[in-house]
Backbone as JSON Lines, residues from 0, in Angstrom:
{"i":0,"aa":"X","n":[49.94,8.62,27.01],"ca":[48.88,8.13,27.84],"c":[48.98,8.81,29.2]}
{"i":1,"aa":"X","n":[47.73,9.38,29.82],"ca":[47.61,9.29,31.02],"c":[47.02,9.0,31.62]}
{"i":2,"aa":"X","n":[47.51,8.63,33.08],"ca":[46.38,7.67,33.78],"c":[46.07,8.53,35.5]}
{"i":3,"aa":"X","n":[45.14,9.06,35.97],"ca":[45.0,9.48,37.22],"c":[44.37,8.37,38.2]}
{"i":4,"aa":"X","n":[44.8,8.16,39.05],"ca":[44.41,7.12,39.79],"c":[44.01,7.94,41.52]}
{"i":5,"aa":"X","n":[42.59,7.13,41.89],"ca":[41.96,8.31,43.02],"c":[42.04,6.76,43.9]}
{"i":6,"aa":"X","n":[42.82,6.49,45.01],"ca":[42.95,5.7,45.89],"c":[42.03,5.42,46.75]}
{"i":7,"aa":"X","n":[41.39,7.02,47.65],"ca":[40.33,6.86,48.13],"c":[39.22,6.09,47.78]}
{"i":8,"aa":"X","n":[38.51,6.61,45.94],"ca":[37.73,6.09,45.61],"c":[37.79,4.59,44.76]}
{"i":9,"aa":"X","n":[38.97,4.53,44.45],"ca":[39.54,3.31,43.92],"c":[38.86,3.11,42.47]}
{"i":10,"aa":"X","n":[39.19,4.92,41.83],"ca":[38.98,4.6,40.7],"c":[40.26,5.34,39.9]}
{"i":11,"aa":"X","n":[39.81,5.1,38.43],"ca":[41.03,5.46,37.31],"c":[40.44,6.34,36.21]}
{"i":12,"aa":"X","n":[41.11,7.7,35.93],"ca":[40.68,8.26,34.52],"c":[41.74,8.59,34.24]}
{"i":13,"aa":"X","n":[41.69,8.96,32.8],"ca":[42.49,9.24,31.82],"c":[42.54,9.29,30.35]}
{"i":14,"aa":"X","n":[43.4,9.28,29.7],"ca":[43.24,9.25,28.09],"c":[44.5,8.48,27.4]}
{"i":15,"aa":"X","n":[44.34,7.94,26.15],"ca":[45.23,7.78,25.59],"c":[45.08,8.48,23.9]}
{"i":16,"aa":"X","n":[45.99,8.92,23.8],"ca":[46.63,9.49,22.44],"c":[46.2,11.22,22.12]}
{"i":17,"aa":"X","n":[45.92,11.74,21.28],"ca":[45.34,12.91,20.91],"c":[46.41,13.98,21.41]}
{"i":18,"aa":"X","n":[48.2,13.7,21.87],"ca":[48.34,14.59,22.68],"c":[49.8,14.74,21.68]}
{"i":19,"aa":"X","n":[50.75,15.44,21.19],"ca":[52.02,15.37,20.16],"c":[53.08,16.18,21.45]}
{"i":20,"aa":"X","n":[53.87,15.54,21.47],"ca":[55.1,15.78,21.77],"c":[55.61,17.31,21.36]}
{"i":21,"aa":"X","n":[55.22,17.47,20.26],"ca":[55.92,19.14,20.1],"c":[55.19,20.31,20.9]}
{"i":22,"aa":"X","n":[54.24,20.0,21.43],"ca":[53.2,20.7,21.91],"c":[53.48,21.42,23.41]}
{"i":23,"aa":"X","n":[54.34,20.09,23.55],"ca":[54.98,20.21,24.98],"c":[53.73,20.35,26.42]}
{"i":24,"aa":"X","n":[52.5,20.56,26.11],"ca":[51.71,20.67,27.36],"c":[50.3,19.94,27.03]}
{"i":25,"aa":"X","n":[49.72,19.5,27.94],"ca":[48.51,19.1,27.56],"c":[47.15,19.69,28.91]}
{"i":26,"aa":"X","n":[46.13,19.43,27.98],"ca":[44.96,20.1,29.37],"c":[43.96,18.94,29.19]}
{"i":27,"aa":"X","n":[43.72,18.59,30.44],"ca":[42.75,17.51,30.72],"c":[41.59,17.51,31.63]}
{"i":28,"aa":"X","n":[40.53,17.1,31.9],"ca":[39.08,17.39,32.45],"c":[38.94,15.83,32.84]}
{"i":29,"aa":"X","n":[39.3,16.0,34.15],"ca":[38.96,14.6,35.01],"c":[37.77,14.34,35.55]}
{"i":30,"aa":"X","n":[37.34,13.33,36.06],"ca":[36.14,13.29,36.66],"c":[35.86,14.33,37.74]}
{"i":31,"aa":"X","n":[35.09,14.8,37.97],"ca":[34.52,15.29,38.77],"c":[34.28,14.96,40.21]}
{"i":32,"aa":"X","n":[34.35,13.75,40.47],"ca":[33.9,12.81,41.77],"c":[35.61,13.05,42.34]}
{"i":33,"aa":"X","n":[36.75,12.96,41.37],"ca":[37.45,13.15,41.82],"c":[38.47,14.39,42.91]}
{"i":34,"aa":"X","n":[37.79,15.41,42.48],"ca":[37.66,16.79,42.57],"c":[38.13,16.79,44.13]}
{"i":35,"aa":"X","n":[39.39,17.37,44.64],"ca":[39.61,17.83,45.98],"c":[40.04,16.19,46.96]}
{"i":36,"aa":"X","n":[40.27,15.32,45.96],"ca":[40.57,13.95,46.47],"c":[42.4,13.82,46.27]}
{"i":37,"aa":"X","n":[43.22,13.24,46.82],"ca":[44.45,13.02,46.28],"c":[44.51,11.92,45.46]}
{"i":38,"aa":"X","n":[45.26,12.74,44.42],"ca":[45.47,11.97,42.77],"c":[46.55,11.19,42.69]}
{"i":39,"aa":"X","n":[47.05,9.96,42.65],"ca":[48.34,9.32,41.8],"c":[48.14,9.74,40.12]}
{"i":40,"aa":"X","n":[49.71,10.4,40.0],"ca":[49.38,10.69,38.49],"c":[50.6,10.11,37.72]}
{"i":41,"aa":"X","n":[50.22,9.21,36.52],"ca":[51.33,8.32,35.72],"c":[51.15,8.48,34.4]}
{"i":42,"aa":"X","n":[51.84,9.13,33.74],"ca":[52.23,9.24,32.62],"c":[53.55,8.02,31.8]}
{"i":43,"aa":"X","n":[52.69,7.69,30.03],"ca":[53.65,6.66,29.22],"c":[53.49,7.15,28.05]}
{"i":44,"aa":"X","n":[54.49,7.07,26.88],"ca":[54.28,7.41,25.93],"c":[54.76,6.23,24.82]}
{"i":45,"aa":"X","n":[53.96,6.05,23.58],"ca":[54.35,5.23,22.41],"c":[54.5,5.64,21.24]}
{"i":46,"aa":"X","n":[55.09,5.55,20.55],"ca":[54.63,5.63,19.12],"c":[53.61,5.44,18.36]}
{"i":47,"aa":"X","n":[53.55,6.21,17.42],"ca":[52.41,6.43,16.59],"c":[51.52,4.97,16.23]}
{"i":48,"aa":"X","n":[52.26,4.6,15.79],"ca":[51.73,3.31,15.4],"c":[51.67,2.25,16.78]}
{"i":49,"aa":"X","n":[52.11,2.72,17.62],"ca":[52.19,1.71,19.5],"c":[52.78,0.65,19.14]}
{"i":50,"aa":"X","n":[53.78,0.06,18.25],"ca":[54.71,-0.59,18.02],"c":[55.89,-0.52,19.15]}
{"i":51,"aa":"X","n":[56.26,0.4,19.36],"ca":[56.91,1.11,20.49],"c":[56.12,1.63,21.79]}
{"i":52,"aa":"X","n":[56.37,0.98,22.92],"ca":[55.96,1.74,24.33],"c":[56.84,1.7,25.43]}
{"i":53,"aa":"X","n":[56.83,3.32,25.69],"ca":[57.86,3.11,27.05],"c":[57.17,2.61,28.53]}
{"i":54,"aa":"X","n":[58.04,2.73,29.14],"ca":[57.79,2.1,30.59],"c":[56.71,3.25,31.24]}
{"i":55,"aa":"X","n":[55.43,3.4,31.79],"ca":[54.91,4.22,32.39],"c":[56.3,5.02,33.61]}
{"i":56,"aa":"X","n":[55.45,6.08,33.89],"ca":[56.46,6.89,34.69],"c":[55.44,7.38,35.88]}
{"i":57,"aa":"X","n":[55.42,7.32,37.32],"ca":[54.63,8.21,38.52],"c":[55.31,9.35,38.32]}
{"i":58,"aa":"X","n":[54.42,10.35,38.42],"ca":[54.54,11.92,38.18],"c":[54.97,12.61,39.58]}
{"i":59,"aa":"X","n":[53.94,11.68,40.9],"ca":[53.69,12.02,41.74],"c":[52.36,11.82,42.23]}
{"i":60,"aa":"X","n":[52.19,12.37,43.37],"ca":[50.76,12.96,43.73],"c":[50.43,14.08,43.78]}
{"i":61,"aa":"X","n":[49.34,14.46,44.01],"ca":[48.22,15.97,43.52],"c":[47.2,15.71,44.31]}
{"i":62,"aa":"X","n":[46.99,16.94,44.99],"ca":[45.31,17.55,46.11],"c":[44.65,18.75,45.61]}
């Protein structure tokens, strides 16, 4: 799962699933409104079945 969070605008995008671990990288297309705003960015991951979920993780921030 990821989640981008835009403080300024006090909104949230992101995705959950579609993304495999062996892949090691992923590419994502955020809103637009968000564009040139500073990002909180938090990444979590579960198992297949989401029986299992870890603890979200802050990545950081992003401009």
């Amino acid at each position: 799962m990821l989640v981008i969070y835009c403080p300024e605008l006090h909104k949230t995008d992101g995705f959950t699933g579609g993304v495999k671990r062996r892949d090691k990288t992923c590419t994502f297309k955020f809103d637009q409104k968000m564009v040139g705003k500073r990002l909180q960015v938090f990444v979590s991951i579960s198992s297949l079945n989401r029986k299992k979920i870890g603890n979200s993780r802050y990545l950081g921030s992003i401009q």
